[in-house]
Coordinates of C-alpha atoms (C1' of nucleotides) in Angstrom, one line a residue:
Chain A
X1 CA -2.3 27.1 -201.3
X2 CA -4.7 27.0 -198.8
X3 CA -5.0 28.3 -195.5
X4 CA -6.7 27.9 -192.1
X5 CA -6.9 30.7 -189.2
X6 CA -7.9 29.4 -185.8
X7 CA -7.3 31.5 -182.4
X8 CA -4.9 33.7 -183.9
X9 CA -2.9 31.2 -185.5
X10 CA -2.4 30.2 -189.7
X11 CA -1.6 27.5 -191.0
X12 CA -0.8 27.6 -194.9
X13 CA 0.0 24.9 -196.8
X14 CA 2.9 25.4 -199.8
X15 CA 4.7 23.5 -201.9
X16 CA 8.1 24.2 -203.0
X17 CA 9.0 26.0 -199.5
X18 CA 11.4 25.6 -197.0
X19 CA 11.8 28.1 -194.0
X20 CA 14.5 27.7 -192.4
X21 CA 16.8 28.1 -195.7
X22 CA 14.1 31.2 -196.6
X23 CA 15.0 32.8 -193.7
X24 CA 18.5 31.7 -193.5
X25 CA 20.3 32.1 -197.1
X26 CA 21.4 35.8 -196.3
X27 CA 18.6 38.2 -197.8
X28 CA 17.0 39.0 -194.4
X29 CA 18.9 40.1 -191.3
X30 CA 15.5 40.3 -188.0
X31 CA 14.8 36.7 -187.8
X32 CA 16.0 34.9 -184.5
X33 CA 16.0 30.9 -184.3
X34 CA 14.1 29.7 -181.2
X35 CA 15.8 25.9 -179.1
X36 CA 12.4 24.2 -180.6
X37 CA 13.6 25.0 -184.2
X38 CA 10.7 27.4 -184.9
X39 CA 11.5 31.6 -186.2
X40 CA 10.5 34.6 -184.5
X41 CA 10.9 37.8 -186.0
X42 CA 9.8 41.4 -187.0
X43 CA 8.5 42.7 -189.6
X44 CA 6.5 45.9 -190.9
X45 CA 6.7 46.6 -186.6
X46 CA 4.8 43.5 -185.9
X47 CA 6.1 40.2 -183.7
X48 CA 5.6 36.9 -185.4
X49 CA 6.5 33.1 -184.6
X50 CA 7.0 31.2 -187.8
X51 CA 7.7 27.3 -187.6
X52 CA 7.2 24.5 -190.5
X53 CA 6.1 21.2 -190.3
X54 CA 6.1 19.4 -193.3
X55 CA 4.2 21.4 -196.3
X56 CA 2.8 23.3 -193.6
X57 CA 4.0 27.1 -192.6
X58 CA 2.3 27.9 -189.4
X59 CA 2.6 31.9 -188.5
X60 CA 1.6 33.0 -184.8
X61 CA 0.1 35.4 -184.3
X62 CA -1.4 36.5 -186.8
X63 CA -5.1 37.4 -188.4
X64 CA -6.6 36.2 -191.8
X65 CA -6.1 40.1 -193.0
X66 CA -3.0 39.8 -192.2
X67 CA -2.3 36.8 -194.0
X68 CA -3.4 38.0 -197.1
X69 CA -2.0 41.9 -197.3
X70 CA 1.2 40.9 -195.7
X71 CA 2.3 37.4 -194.8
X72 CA 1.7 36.2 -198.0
X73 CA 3.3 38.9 -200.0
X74 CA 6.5 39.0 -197.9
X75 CA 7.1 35.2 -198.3
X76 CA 6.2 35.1 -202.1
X77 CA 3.5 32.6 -201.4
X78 CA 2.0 33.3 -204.7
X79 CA 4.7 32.9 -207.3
X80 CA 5.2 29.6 -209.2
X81 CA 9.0 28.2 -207.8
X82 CA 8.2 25.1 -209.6
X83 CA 8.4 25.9 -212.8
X84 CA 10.9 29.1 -211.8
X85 CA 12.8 26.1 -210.6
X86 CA 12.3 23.7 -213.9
X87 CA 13.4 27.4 -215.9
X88 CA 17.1 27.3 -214.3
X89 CA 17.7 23.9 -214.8
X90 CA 16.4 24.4 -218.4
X91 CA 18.8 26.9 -219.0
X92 CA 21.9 26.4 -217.0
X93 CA 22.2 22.2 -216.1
X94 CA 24.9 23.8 -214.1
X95 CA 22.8 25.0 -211.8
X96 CA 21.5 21.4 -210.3
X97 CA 23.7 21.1 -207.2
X98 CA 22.5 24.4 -206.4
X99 CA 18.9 24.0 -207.2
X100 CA 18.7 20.9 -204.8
X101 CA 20.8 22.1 -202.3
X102 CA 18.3 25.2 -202.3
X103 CA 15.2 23.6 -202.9
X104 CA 12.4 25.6 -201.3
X105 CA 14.3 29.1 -201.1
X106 CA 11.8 32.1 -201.5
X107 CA 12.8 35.5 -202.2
X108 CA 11.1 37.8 -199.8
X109 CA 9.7 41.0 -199.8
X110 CA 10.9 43.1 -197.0
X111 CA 10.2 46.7 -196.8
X112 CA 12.5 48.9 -199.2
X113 CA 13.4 51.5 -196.6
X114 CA 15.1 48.6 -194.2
X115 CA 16.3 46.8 -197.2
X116 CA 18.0 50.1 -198.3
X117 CA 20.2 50.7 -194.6
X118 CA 20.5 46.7 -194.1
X119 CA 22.1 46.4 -197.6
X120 CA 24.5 49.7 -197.3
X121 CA 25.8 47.8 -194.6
X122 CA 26.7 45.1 -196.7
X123 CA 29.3 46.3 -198.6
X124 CA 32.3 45.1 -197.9
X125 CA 31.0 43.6 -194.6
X126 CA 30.3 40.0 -193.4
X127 CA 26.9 38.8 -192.7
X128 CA 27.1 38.3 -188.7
X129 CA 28.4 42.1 -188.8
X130 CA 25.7 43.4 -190.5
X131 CA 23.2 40.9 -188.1
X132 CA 24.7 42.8 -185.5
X133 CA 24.8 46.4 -186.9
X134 CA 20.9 45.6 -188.0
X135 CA 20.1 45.1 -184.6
X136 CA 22.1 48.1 -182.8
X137 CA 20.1 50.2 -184.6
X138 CA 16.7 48.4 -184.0
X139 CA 17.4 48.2 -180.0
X140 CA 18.3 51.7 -179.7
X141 CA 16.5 53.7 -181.9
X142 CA 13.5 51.2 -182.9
X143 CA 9.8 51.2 -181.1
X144 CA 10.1 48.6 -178.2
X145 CA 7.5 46.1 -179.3
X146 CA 7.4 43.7 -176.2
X147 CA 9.1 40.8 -174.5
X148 CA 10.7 37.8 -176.3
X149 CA 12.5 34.9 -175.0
X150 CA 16.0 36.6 -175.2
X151 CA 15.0 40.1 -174.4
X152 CA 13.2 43.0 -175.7
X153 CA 12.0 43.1 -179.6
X154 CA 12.1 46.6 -181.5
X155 CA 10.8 47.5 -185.1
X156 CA 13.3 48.7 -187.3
X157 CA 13.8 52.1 -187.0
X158 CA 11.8 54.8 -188.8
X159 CA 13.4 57.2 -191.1
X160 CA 12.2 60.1 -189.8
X161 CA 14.5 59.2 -186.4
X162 CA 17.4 57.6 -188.1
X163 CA 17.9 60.8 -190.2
X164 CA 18.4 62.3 -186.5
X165 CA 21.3 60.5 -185.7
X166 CA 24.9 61.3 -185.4
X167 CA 27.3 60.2 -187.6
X168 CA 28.8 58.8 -184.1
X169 CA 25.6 57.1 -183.4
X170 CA 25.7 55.5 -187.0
X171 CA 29.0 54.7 -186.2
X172 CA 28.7 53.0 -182.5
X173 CA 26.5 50.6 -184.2
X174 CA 29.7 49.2 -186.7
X175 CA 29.1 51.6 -190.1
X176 CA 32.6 52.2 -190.0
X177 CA 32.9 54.4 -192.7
X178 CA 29.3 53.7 -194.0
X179 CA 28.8 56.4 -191.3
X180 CA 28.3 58.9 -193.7
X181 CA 26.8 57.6 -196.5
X182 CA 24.0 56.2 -194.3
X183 CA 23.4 59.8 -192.4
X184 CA 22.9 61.3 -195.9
X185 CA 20.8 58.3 -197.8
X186 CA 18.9 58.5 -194.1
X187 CA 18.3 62.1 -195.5
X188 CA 17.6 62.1 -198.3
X189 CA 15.0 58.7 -198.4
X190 CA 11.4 59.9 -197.5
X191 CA 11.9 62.7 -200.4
X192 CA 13.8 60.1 -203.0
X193 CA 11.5 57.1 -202.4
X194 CA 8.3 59.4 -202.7
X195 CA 10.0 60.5 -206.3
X196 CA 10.7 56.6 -207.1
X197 CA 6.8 55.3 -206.2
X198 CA 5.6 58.0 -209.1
X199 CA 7.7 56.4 -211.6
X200 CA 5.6 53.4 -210.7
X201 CA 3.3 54.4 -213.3
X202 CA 5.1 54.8 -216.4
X203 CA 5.6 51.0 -215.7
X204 CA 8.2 50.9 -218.7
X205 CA 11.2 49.6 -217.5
X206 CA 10.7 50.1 -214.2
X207 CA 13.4 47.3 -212.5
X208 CA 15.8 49.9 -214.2
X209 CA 13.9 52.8 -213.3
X210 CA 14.3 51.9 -209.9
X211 CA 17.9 50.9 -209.6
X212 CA 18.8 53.7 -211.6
X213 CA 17.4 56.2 -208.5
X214 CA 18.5 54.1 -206.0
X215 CA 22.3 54.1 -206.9
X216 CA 22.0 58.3 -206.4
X217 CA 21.3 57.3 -202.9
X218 CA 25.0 57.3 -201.0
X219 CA 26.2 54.0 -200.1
X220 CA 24.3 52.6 -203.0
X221 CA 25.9 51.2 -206.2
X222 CA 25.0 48.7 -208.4
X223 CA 25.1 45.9 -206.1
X224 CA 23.0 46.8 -203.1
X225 CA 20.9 48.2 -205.5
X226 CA 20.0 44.8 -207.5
X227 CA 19.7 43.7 -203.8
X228 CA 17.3 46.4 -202.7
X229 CA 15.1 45.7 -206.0
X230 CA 15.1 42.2 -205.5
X231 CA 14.8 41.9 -201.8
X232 CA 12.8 44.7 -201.2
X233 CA 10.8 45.8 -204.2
X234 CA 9.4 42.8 -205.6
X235 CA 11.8 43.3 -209.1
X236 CA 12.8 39.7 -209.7
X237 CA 14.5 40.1 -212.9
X238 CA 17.8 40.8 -210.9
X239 CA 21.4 39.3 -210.4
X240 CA 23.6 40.7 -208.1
X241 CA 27.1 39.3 -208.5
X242 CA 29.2 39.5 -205.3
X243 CA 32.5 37.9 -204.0
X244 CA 30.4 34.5 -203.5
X245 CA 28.3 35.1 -206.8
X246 CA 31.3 35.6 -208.8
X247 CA 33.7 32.7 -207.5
X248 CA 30.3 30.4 -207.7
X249 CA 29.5 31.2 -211.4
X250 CA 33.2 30.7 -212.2
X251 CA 33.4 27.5 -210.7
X252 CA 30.4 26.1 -212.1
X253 CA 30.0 27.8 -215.5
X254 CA 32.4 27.2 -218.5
X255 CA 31.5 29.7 -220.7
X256 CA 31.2 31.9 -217.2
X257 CA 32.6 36.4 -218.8
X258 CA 35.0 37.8 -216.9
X259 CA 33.5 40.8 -215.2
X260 CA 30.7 41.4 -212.7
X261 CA 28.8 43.3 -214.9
X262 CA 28.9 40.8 -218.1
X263 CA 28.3 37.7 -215.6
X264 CA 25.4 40.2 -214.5
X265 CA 24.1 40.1 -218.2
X266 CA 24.3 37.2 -219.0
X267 CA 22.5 35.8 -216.1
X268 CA 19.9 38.3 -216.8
X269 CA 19.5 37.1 -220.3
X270 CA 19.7 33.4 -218.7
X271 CA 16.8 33.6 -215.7
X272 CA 15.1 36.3 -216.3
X273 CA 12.3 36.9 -214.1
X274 CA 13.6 33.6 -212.0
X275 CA 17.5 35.5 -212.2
X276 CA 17.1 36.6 -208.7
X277 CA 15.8 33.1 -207.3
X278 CA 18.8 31.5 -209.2
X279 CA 20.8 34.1 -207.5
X280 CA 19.9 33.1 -204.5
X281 CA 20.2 29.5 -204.8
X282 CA 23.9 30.3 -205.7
X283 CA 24.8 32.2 -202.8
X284 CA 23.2 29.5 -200.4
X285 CA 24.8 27.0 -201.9
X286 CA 28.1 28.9 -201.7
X287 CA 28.3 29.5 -197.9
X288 CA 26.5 25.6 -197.1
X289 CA 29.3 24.5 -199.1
X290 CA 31.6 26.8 -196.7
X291 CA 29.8 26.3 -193.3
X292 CA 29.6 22.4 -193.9
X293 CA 33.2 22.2 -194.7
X294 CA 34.9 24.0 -191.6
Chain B
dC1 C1' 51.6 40.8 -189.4
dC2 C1' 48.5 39.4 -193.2
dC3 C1' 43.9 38.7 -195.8
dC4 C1' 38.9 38.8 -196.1
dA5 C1' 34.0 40.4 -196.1
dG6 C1' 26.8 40.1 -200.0
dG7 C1' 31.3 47.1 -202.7
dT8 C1' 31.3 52.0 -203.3
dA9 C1' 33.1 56.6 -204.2
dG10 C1' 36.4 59.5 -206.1
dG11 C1' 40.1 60.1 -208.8
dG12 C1' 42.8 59.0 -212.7
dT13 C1' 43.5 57.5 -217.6
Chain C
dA1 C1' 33.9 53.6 -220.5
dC2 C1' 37.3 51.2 -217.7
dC3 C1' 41.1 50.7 -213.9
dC4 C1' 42.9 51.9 -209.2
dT5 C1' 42.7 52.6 -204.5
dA6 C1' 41.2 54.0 -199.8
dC7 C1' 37.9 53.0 -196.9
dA8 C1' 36.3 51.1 -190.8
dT9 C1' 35.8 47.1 -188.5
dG10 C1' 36.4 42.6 -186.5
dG11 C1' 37.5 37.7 -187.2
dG12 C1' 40.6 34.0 -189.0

DNA sequence: CCCCAGGTAGGGT
DNA sequence: ACCCTACATGGG
């Protein structure tokens, strides 16, 4: 990798990266495509313009510290997808359609507390409902950041004012009956997520550790909670098997168990630490195959 | 009218 | 431990 900062602006080369297919395979829910192709988006409360060209990623604006203690981080910069990449196809030949359709997915690493709401929404939900419910709550309870092309931009809310909010509030911005599970896990997160950093150093297990005390969170099962460790904690040794997951890996995989957990398992035992990447390929693969079709 | 969506909680065996 | 169902909401 190497990168260049001049006036505010990096550009990093990468290998094995594709933008537009990061930003738009369904793990991340504040990114807005501008007419000239290029991304603009927030996150961690900061504005940023991100546009590819070639093996270039060019991010504006941003500075070098930046670069380094978040940029890089958040779009996984530093992990090997190559031989992630050579692992699946190792272990499931299965997987190829998906792998190339995917080629140059990242897994990102978005802040837990946003993962945690964005993914509570999920359930049960469809994508441009959740875009929209995201949003709601970042235009009327989220710091106003500045101008953009199509209107204001506002951080994702804090917790300390989303735990302040109705149960109508939560429910004017489409929780439906998420209402209540989101006013409680808005609650109840500074506390629980303080507890969940100490296990941090145990180490031991700590993927488990973690999912185990997010599902006590409301709204939270074992889904969003592989989603909230892999999207949002950095834990890459995760499956979560939706609808699309589940139909995908029957389709494709002979030998493919029955149940959401055993199709978990087994993936787990599969991947392992590249489980969530091959995850991902799946469920891009899985709605490209839908959008291309209709 | 129906069924579906990045499932979960609560109740029952 | 496993099965069953209700759950808001909007689009097809």
């Amino acid at each position: 990798m190497n990168i260049m900062i001049t006036s505010g602006q990096a550009v990093i080369e990468m290998k094995h990266f594709d933008l537009a297919k990061t930003l738009e395979c369904g793990q991340c829910f504040r990114w807005h495509k501008n007419q000239d192709g290029s991304y603009t988006g927030v996150v961690q409360g900061r504005i940023v313009t991100a546009r590819q060209k070639a093996d270039q990623l060019i991010l504006n604006p941003v500075s070098l510290d930046e670069v380094e203690s978040l940029w890089i981080p958040y779009f996984d910069l530093q992990r090997d997808y190559g031989s992630m990449n050579k692992l699946v196809l190792e272990q499931a030949p299965w997987m190829k359609k998906a792998a190339d359709v995917g080629a140059g997915i990242r897994i990102l690493k978005q802040d837990p507390w946003e993962t945690t709401i964005t993914f509570i929404f999920s359930a049960n939900n469809h994508i441009p409902r959740i875009t929209a419910s995201v949003a709601c709550l970042a235009n009327r309870y989220g710091v106003n950041l500045g101008e953009g092309e199509l209107g204001p931009f506002h951080a994702f809310p804090t917790p300390e004012v989303l735990r302040q909010i109705s149960l109508a509030a939560w429910q004017q911005c489409g929780a439906g009956y998420r209402a209540a599970y989101l006013m409680k896990t808005a609650e109840q997160w500074e506390n629980h997520y303080k507890n969940m950093r100490k296990v941090s150093s145990s180490k031991k297990e700590l993927t488990t550790r973690h999912r185990r005390m997010l599902e006590m969170l409301p709204g939270v099962g074992p889904k969003v909670s592989a989603c909230i460790n892999l999207y949002g904690m950095g834990h890459h040794k995760q499956f979560p098997v939706d609808v699309w997951i589940r139909r995908r890996v029957k389709a494709l995989w002979p030998e493919a168990p029955d149940t959401d957990r055993e199709i978990e398992q087994s993936a787990l035992r599969l991947f392992g630490n590249a489980a969530g990447y091959a995850q991902q390929l799946l469920f891009y693969e899985a709605r490209f195959k839908k959008h291309s079709t209709l």
